[in-house]
């Protein structure tokens, strides 16, 4: 018997999102997942749906593969997307964890993609104010700027190289604006305009929006004929 309830682990990816308007009413919102949280949950509650978006990466040990496997074995539906969830889903999709979205697909397509592509520094409590920007967002922006010929291939490659080789907490819009200004001899109005619309390139956030609009977890429950409590 599978409960309708959803346990959603989310933090900075939901910043500025109207989360209450997106999620089903039977969703319990929990902070970014830490090691041991899943094991603790499955020891207390009946099998239901776990959705992992954000998780600790630097300040606390990350959620383990073992506890996710234990949840799957115990009959829980476990989804991962956007951030730590996407990483674990890409690593464990063959064991039954389900992945969703553009970020998840990025990790599926490139097994060597570093985990810090989705990492950022943020405040330690709600609303989880983001201090830096994940590299995967800047990659999306720079690829689009190159596609539109807003920047040259040379500038694109230099900026990506610099971003890839710095600590994730230093990847900020301020840094990218300053560095691009230096490389393009005083700046580029079109590129600055793209930077001012950074929300257009926040793939992690868009994956959450799309996930709850599509609600693929409901399709899985229907396919398996699970009884809803």
PDB file of C-alpha atoms in Angstrom:
ATOM      1  CA  UNK A   1       0.000   0.000   0.000  1.00  0.00           C
ATOM      2  CA  UNK A   2       1.518   3.285  -1.131  1.00  0.00           C
ATOM      3  CA  UNK A   3       0.613   6.594   0.467  1.00  0.00           C
ATOM      4  CA  UNK A   4      -0.251   9.618  -1.684  1.00  0.00           C
ATOM      5  CA  UNK A   5       2.029  11.786   0.434  1.00  0.00           C
ATOM      6  CA  UNK A   6       5.124  13.471  -0.995  1.00  0.00           C
ATOM      7  CA  UNK A   7       8.190  14.331   1.052  1.00  0.00           C
ATOM      8  CA  UNK A   8      10.005  17.134  -0.770  1.00  0.00           C
ATOM      9  CA  UNK A   9      13.600  18.030   0.145  1.00  0.00           C
ATOM     10  CA  UNK A  10      14.236  21.492  -1.230  1.00  0.00           C
ATOM     11  CA  UNK A  11      16.119  24.677  -0.367  1.00  0.00           C
ATOM     12  CA  UNK A  12      17.753  27.369  -2.530  1.00  0.00           C
ATOM     13  CA  UNK A  13      16.353  25.980  -5.778  1.00  0.00           C
ATOM     14  CA  UNK A  14      12.936  27.141  -4.555  1.00  0.00           C
ATOM     15  CA  UNK A  15      14.122  30.686  -3.827  1.00  0.00           C
ATOM     16  CA  UNK A  16      11.599  33.180  -5.251  1.00  0.00           C
ATOM     17  CA  UNK A  17       9.333  30.342  -6.394  1.00  0.00           C
ATOM     18  CA  UNK A  18       5.649  30.360  -5.340  1.00  0.00           C
ATOM     19  CA  UNK A  19       6.172  26.832  -4.053  1.00  0.00           C
ATOM     20  CA  UNK A  20       2.832  26.611  -2.245  1.00  0.00           C
ATOM     21  CA  UNK A  21       1.093  27.208  -5.571  1.00  0.00           C
ATOM     22  CA  UNK A  22       3.113  24.505  -7.342  1.00  0.00           C
ATOM     23  CA  UNK A  23       3.074  21.534  -5.009  1.00  0.00           C
ATOM     24  CA  UNK A  24       0.128  19.257  -4.197  1.00  0.00           C
ATOM     25  CA  UNK A  25      -1.499  19.887  -0.830  1.00  0.00           C
ATOM     26  CA  UNK A  26      -0.340  16.493   0.430  1.00  0.00           C
ATOM     27  CA  UNK A  27       3.329  17.529   0.124  1.00  0.00           C
ATOM     28  CA  UNK A  28       5.524  17.946   3.190  1.00  0.00           C
ATOM     29  CA  UNK A  29       8.337  20.405   2.486  1.00  0.00           C
ATOM     30  CA  UNK A  30      11.623  19.536   4.168  1.00  0.00           C
ATOM     31  CA  UNK A  31      15.033  21.260   4.170  1.00  0.00           C
ATOM     32  CA  UNK A  32      17.896  20.166   1.887  1.00  0.00           C
ATOM     33  CA  UNK A  33      18.531  16.493   2.512  1.00  0.00           C
ATOM     34  CA  UNK A  34      21.494  15.398   4.621  1.00  0.00           C
ATOM     35  CA  UNK A  35      23.011  11.986   5.133  1.00  0.00           C
ATOM     36  CA  UNK A  36      20.724   9.958   7.357  1.00  0.00           C
ATOM     37  CA  UNK A  37      17.535  11.904   6.620  1.00  0.00           C
ATOM     38  CA  UNK A  38      16.097   9.333   4.211  1.00  0.00           C
ATOM     39  CA  UNK A  39      16.940   6.437   6.499  1.00  0.00           C
ATOM     40  CA  UNK A  40      15.254   8.248   9.375  1.00  0.00           C
ATOM     41  CA  UNK A  41      12.159   9.001   7.286  1.00  0.00           C
ATOM     42  CA  UNK A  42      11.581   5.470   6.046  1.00  0.00           C
ATOM     43  CA  UNK A  43      11.884   4.217   9.605  1.00  0.00           C
ATOM     44  CA  UNK A  44       9.005   6.459  10.701  1.00  0.00           C
ATOM     45  CA  UNK A  45       6.558   6.635   7.791  1.00  0.00           C
ATOM     46  CA  UNK A  46       4.726   4.273   5.439  1.00  0.00           C
ATOM     47  CA  UNK A  47       6.015   4.007   1.857  1.00  0.00           C
ATOM     48  CA  UNK A  48       5.194   7.118  -0.135  1.00  0.00           C
ATOM     49  CA  UNK A  49       7.021   9.395  -2.579  1.00  0.00           C
ATOM     50  CA  UNK A  50      10.334  11.111  -1.863  1.00  0.00           C
ATOM     51  CA  UNK A  51      11.414  13.986  -4.110  1.00  0.00           C
ATOM     52  CA  UNK A  52      15.012  15.106  -3.659  1.00  0.00           C
ATOM     53  CA  UNK A  53      15.893  18.488  -5.115  1.00  0.00           C
ATOM     54  CA  UNK A  54      18.488  20.088  -2.850  1.00  0.00           C
ATOM     55  CA  UNK A  55      20.940  18.418  -0.525  1.00  0.00           C
ATOM     56  CA  UNK A  56      23.969  19.286   1.532  1.00  0.00           C
ATOM     57  CA  UNK A  57      27.230  19.088  -0.339  1.00  0.00           C
ATOM     58  CA  UNK A  58      29.897  20.973   1.555  1.00  0.00           C
ATOM     59  CA  UNK A  59      28.767  21.752   5.094  1.00  0.00           C
ATOM     60  CA  UNK A  60      27.340  18.296   5.942  1.00  0.00           C
ATOM     61  CA  UNK A  61      27.779  14.803   4.460  1.00  0.00           C
ATOM     62  CA  UNK A  62      25.641  14.220   1.373  1.00  0.00           C
ATOM     63  CA  UNK A  63      22.694  11.823   1.290  1.00  0.00           C
ATOM     64  CA  UNK A  64      24.026   8.305   0.785  1.00  0.00           C
ATOM     65  CA  UNK A  65      23.291   5.822  -1.969  1.00  0.00           C
ATOM     66  CA  UNK A  66      22.610   3.159   0.655  1.00  0.00           C
ATOM     67  CA  UNK A  67      19.720   4.975   2.316  1.00  0.00           C
ATOM     68  CA  UNK A  68      18.132   5.742  -1.059  1.00  0.00           C
ATOM     69  CA  UNK A  69      18.478   2.064  -2.028  1.00  0.00           C
ATOM     70  CA  UNK A  70      16.906   1.093   1.288  1.00  0.00           C
ATOM     71  CA  UNK A  71      13.953   3.365   0.549  1.00  0.00           C
ATOM     72  CA  UNK A  72      13.504   1.824  -2.896  1.00  0.00           C
ATOM     73  CA  UNK A  73      13.708  -1.681  -1.455  1.00  0.00           C
ATOM     74  CA  UNK A  74      11.085  -0.770   1.137  1.00  0.00           C
ATOM     75  CA  UNK A  75       8.637   0.264  -1.589  1.00  0.00           C
ATOM     76  CA  UNK A  76       9.135   4.011  -1.705  1.00  0.00           C
ATOM     77  CA  UNK A  77       9.062   5.941  -4.974  1.00  0.00           C
ATOM     78  CA  UNK A  78      12.188   8.140  -5.063  1.00  0.00           C
ATOM     79  CA  UNK A  79      12.659  10.986  -7.527  1.00  0.00           C
ATOM     80  CA  UNK A  80      15.656  13.229  -8.063  1.00  0.00           C
ATOM     81  CA  UNK A  81      15.983  16.449 -10.011  1.00  0.00           C
ATOM     82  CA  UNK A  82      17.656  19.850 -10.303  1.00  0.00           C
ATOM     83  CA  UNK A  83      20.566  19.558  -7.884  1.00  0.00           C
ATOM     84  CA  UNK A  84      21.745  16.815  -5.502  1.00  0.00           C
ATOM     85  CA  UNK A  85      18.616  14.931  -6.520  1.00  0.00           C
ATOM     86  CA  UNK A  86      19.676  14.961 -10.167  1.00  0.00           C
ATOM     87  CA  UNK A  87      23.148  13.700  -9.262  1.00  0.00           C
ATOM     88  CA  UNK A  88      21.857  10.773  -7.218  1.00  0.00           C
ATOM     89  CA  UNK A  89      19.178   9.904  -9.782  1.00  0.00           C
ATOM     90  CA  UNK A  90      21.769   9.767 -12.568  1.00  0.00           C
ATOM     91  CA  UNK A  91      23.940   7.509 -10.416  1.00  0.00           C
ATOM     92  CA  UNK A  92      21.077   5.248  -9.302  1.00  0.00           C
ATOM     93  CA  UNK A  93      18.595   5.140 -12.177  1.00  0.00           C
ATOM     94  CA  UNK A  94      19.458   1.517 -12.865  1.00  0.00           C
ATOM     95  CA  UNK A  95      18.512   0.689  -9.259  1.00  0.00           C
ATOM     96  CA  UNK A  96      15.065   2.223  -9.567  1.00  0.00           C
ATOM     97  CA  UNK A  97      15.524   5.847  -8.578  1.00  0.00           C
ATOM     98  CA  UNK A  98      13.753   8.078 -11.074  1.00  0.00           C
ATOM     99  CA  UNK A  99      15.236  11.241 -12.539  1.00  0.00           C
ATOM    100  CA  UNK A 100      13.586  14.208 -14.171  1.00  0.00           C
ATOM    101  CA  UNK A 101      14.505  17.340 -16.059  1.00  0.00           C
ATOM    102  CA  UNK A 102      17.268  19.092 -17.929  1.00  0.00           C
ATOM    103  CA  UNK A 103      19.827  18.964 -15.125  1.00  0.00           C
ATOM    104  CA  UNK A 104      19.271  15.245 -14.596  1.00  0.00           C
ATOM    105  CA  UNK A 105      19.696  14.647 -18.335  1.00  0.00           C
ATOM    106  CA  UNK A 106      22.930  16.633 -18.291  1.00  0.00           C
ATOM    107  CA  UNK A 107      24.372  14.229 -15.730  1.00  0.00           C
ATOM    108  CA  UNK A 108      23.075  11.216 -17.665  1.00  0.00           C
ATOM    109  CA  UNK A 109      24.682  12.469 -20.884  1.00  0.00           C
ATOM    110  CA  UNK A 110      28.040  13.227 -19.249  1.00  0.00           C
ATOM    111  CA  UNK A 111      29.055  10.723 -16.573  1.00  0.00           C
ATOM    112  CA  UNK A 112      32.168  12.785 -15.839  1.00  0.00           C
ATOM    113  CA  UNK A 113      30.290  16.024 -15.160  1.00  0.00           C
ATOM    114  CA  UNK A 114      31.555  17.336 -11.798  1.00  0.00           C
ATOM    115  CA  UNK A 115      29.058  17.489  -8.943  1.00  0.00           C
ATOM    116  CA  UNK A 116      29.938  21.124  -8.355  1.00  0.00           C
ATOM    117  CA  UNK A 117      28.132  22.095 -11.568  1.00  0.00           C
ATOM    118  CA  UNK A 118      25.005  22.377  -9.429  1.00  0.00           C
ATOM    119  CA  UNK A 119      26.628  23.565  -6.197  1.00  0.00           C
ATOM    120  CA  UNK A 120      26.218  27.033  -4.724  1.00  0.00           C
ATOM    121  CA  UNK A 121      26.603  28.909  -1.468  1.00  0.00           C
ATOM    122  CA  UNK A 122      23.356  29.921   0.227  1.00  0.00           C
ATOM    123  CA  UNK A 123      21.984  30.965   3.597  1.00  0.00           C
ATOM    124  CA  UNK A 124      21.514  28.197   6.150  1.00  0.00           C
ATOM    125  CA  UNK A 125      17.798  28.657   6.766  1.00  0.00           C
ATOM    126  CA  UNK A 126      14.667  29.594   4.801  1.00  0.00           C
ATOM    127  CA  UNK A 127      14.330  31.250   2.370  1.00  0.00           C
ATOM    128  CA  UNK A 128      17.790  29.804   1.558  1.00  0.00           C
ATOM    129  CA  UNK A 129      19.043  33.011  -0.072  1.00  0.00           C
ATOM    130  CA  UNK A 130      21.554  32.084  -2.838  1.00  0.00           C
ATOM    131  CA  UNK A 131      24.913  33.840  -2.589  1.00  0.00           C
ATOM    132  CA  UNK A 132      26.476  32.317  -5.699  1.00  0.00           C
ATOM    133  CA  UNK A 133      25.157  30.902  -8.970  1.00  0.00           C
ATOM    134  CA  UNK A 134      25.482  27.250 -10.046  1.00  0.00           C
ATOM    135  CA  UNK A 135      27.814  26.674 -12.972  1.00  0.00           C
ATOM    136  CA  UNK A 136      25.098  24.828 -14.873  1.00  0.00           C
ATOM    137  CA  UNK A 137      23.143  28.114 -15.047  1.00  0.00           C
ATOM    138  CA  UNK A 138      26.128  30.068 -16.325  1.00  0.00           C
ATOM    139  CA  UNK A 139      26.852  27.327 -18.861  1.00  0.00           C
ATOM    140  CA  UNK A 140      23.308  27.666 -20.174  1.00  0.00           C
ATOM    141  CA  UNK A 141      23.628  31.450 -20.409  1.00  0.00           C
ATOM    142  CA  UNK A 142      27.023  31.368 -22.125  1.00  0.00           C
ATOM    143  CA  UNK A 143      25.909  28.713 -24.616  1.00  0.00           C
ATOM    144  CA  UNK A 144      22.883  30.808 -25.538  1.00  0.00           C
ATOM    145  CA  UNK A 145      25.005  33.960 -25.806  1.00  0.00           C
ATOM    146  CA  UNK A 146      27.325  32.112 -28.168  1.00  0.00           C
ATOM    147  CA  UNK A 147      24.408  30.738 -30.199  1.00  0.00           C
ATOM    148  CA  UNK A 148      23.039  34.263 -30.640  1.00  0.00           C
ATOM    149  CA  UNK A 149      26.531  35.616 -31.504  1.00  0.00           C
ATOM    150  CA  UNK A 150      26.391  37.906 -28.482  1.00  0.00           C
ATOM    151  CA  UNK A 151      29.855  36.641 -27.506  1.00  0.00           C
ATOM    152  CA  UNK A 152      32.625  35.022 -29.520  1.00  0.00           C
ATOM    153  CA  UNK A 153      33.775  31.419 -29.153  1.00  0.00           C
ATOM    154  CA  UNK A 154      37.009  32.709 -27.611  1.00  0.00           C
ATOM    155  CA  UNK A 155      35.204  34.713 -24.919  1.00  0.00           C
ATOM    156  CA  UNK A 156      32.864  31.786 -24.268  1.00  0.00           C
ATOM    157  CA  UNK A 157      35.751  29.382 -23.779  1.00  0.00           C
ATOM    158  CA  UNK A 158      37.731  31.723 -21.517  1.00  0.00           C
ATOM    159  CA  UNK A 159      34.728  32.403 -19.285  1.00  0.00           C
ATOM    160  CA  UNK A 160      33.807  28.716 -19.050  1.00  0.00           C
ATOM    161  CA  UNK A 161      37.407  27.771 -18.278  1.00  0.00           C
ATOM    162  CA  UNK A 162      37.615  30.354 -15.503  1.00  0.00           C
ATOM    163  CA  UNK A 163      34.287  29.342 -13.994  1.00  0.00           C
ATOM    164  CA  UNK A 164      35.127  25.650 -14.096  1.00  0.00           C
ATOM    165  CA  UNK A 165      38.403  26.235 -12.295  1.00  0.00           C
ATOM    166  CA  UNK A 166      37.185  28.363  -9.392  1.00  0.00           C
ATOM    167  CA  UNK A 167      35.524  27.481  -6.106  1.00  0.00           C
ATOM    168  CA  UNK A 168      31.771  27.237  -6.592  1.00  0.00           C
ATOM    169  CA  UNK A 169      31.142  29.927  -3.978  1.00  0.00           C
ATOM    170  CA  UNK A 170      32.968  32.499  -6.139  1.00  0.00           C
ATOM    171  CA  UNK A 171      30.746  31.936  -9.179  1.00  0.00           C
ATOM    172  CA  UNK A 172      28.598  35.043  -9.080  1.00  0.00           C
ATOM    173  CA  UNK A 173      26.827  37.340 -11.509  1.00  0.00           C
ATOM    174  CA  UNK A 174      29.097  40.130 -10.298  1.00  0.00           C
ATOM    175  CA  UNK A 175      32.183  38.111 -11.244  1.00  0.00           C
ATOM    176  CA  UNK A 176      30.818  37.209 -14.687  1.00  0.00           C
ATOM    177  CA  UNK A 177      29.820  40.797 -15.427  1.00  0.00           C
ATOM    178  CA  UNK A 178      33.254  42.116 -14.433  1.00  0.00           C
ATOM    179  CA  UNK A 179      35.221  39.449 -16.298  1.00  0.00           C
ATOM    180  CA  UNK A 180      33.184  39.765 -19.478  1.00  0.00           C
ATOM    181  CA  UNK A 181      33.649  43.539 -19.314  1.00  0.00           C
ATOM    182  CA  UNK A 182      37.419  43.004 -19.264  1.00  0.00           C
ATOM    183  CA  UNK A 183      37.397  40.506 -22.129  1.00  0.00           C
ATOM    184  CA  UNK A 184      35.127  42.561 -24.381  1.00  0.00           C
ATOM    185  CA  UNK A 185      36.937  45.879 -24.012  1.00  0.00           C
ATOM    186  CA  UNK A 186      34.391  47.738 -21.964  1.00  0.00           C
ATOM    187  CA  UNK A 187      31.481  45.381 -22.059  1.00  0.00           C
ATOM    188  CA  UNK A 188      28.658  44.264 -24.291  1.00  0.00           C
ATOM    189  CA  UNK A 189      25.156  45.656 -23.798  1.00  0.00           C
ATOM    190  CA  UNK A 190      23.461  42.558 -25.165  1.00  0.00           C
ATOM    191  CA  UNK A 191      25.408  40.287 -22.832  1.00  0.00           C
ATOM    192  CA  UNK A 192      24.691  42.555 -19.848  1.00  0.00           C
ATOM    193  CA  UNK A 193      21.005  42.378 -20.737  1.00  0.00           C
ATOM    194  CA  UNK A 194      21.183  38.585 -20.694  1.00  0.00           C
ATOM    195  CA  UNK A 195      22.848  38.684 -17.275  1.00  0.00           C
ATOM    196  CA  UNK A 196      20.026  40.880 -15.997  1.00  0.00           C
ATOM    197  CA  UNK A 197      17.600  38.122 -17.034  1.00  0.00           C
ATOM    198  CA  UNK A 198      19.473  35.366 -15.224  1.00  0.00           C
ATOM    199  CA  UNK A 199      16.203  33.762 -14.155  1.00  0.00           C
ATOM    200  CA  UNK A 200      15.716  32.672 -17.795  1.00  0.00           C
ATOM    201  CA  UNK A 201      18.750  30.376 -17.465  1.00  0.00           C
ATOM    202  CA  UNK A 202      18.096  28.855 -14.036  1.00  0.00           C
ATOM    203  CA  UNK A 203      17.552  25.306 -15.220  1.00  0.00           C
ATOM    204  CA  UNK A 204      17.389  23.937 -11.693  1.00  0.00           C
ATOM    205  CA  UNK A 205      14.385  26.090 -10.866  1.00  0.00           C
ATOM    206  CA  UNK A 206      12.637  25.430 -14.172  1.00  0.00           C
ATOM    207  CA  UNK A 207      12.988  21.686 -13.604  1.00  0.00           C
ATOM    208  CA  UNK A 208      11.091  22.028 -10.316  1.00  0.00           C
ATOM    209  CA  UNK A 209       8.342  24.060 -11.979  1.00  0.00           C
ATOM    210  CA  UNK A 210       7.978  21.547 -14.815  1.00  0.00           C
ATOM    211  CA  UNK A 211       8.107  18.571 -12.465  1.00  0.00           C
ATOM    212  CA  UNK A 212       5.147  19.731 -10.419  1.00  0.00           C
ATOM    213  CA  UNK A 213       3.215  20.835 -13.481  1.00  0.00           C
ATOM    214  CA  UNK A 214       3.640  17.419 -15.100  1.00  0.00           C
ATOM    215  CA  UNK A 215       3.473  15.402 -11.854  1.00  0.00           C
ATOM    216  CA  UNK A 216       5.141  12.270 -13.291  1.00  0.00           C
ATOM    217  CA  UNK A 217       4.976  10.673  -9.836  1.00  0.00           C
ATOM    218  CA  UNK A 218       1.198  10.402 -10.288  1.00  0.00           C
ATOM    219  CA  UNK A 219       1.655   8.506 -13.562  1.00  0.00           C
ATOM    220  CA  UNK A 220       3.910   5.977 -11.868  1.00  0.00           C
ATOM    221  CA  UNK A 221       1.390   5.370  -9.097  1.00  0.00           C
ATOM    222  CA  UNK A 222      -1.359   4.825 -11.680  1.00  0.00           C
ATOM    223  CA  UNK A 223       0.753   2.431 -13.758  1.00  0.00           C
ATOM    224  CA  UNK A 224       1.464   0.282 -10.720  1.00  0.00           C
ATOM    225  CA  UNK A 225      -2.104   0.349  -9.537  1.00  0.00           C
ATOM    226  CA  UNK A 226      -1.118   1.515  -6.077  1.00  0.00           C
ATOM    227  CA  UNK A 227      -3.880   2.131  -3.610  1.00  0.00           C
ATOM    228  CA  UNK A 228      -3.963   5.713  -2.378  1.00  0.00           C
ATOM    229  CA  UNK A 229      -4.516   6.237   1.329  1.00  0.00           C
TER     230      UNK A 229
END
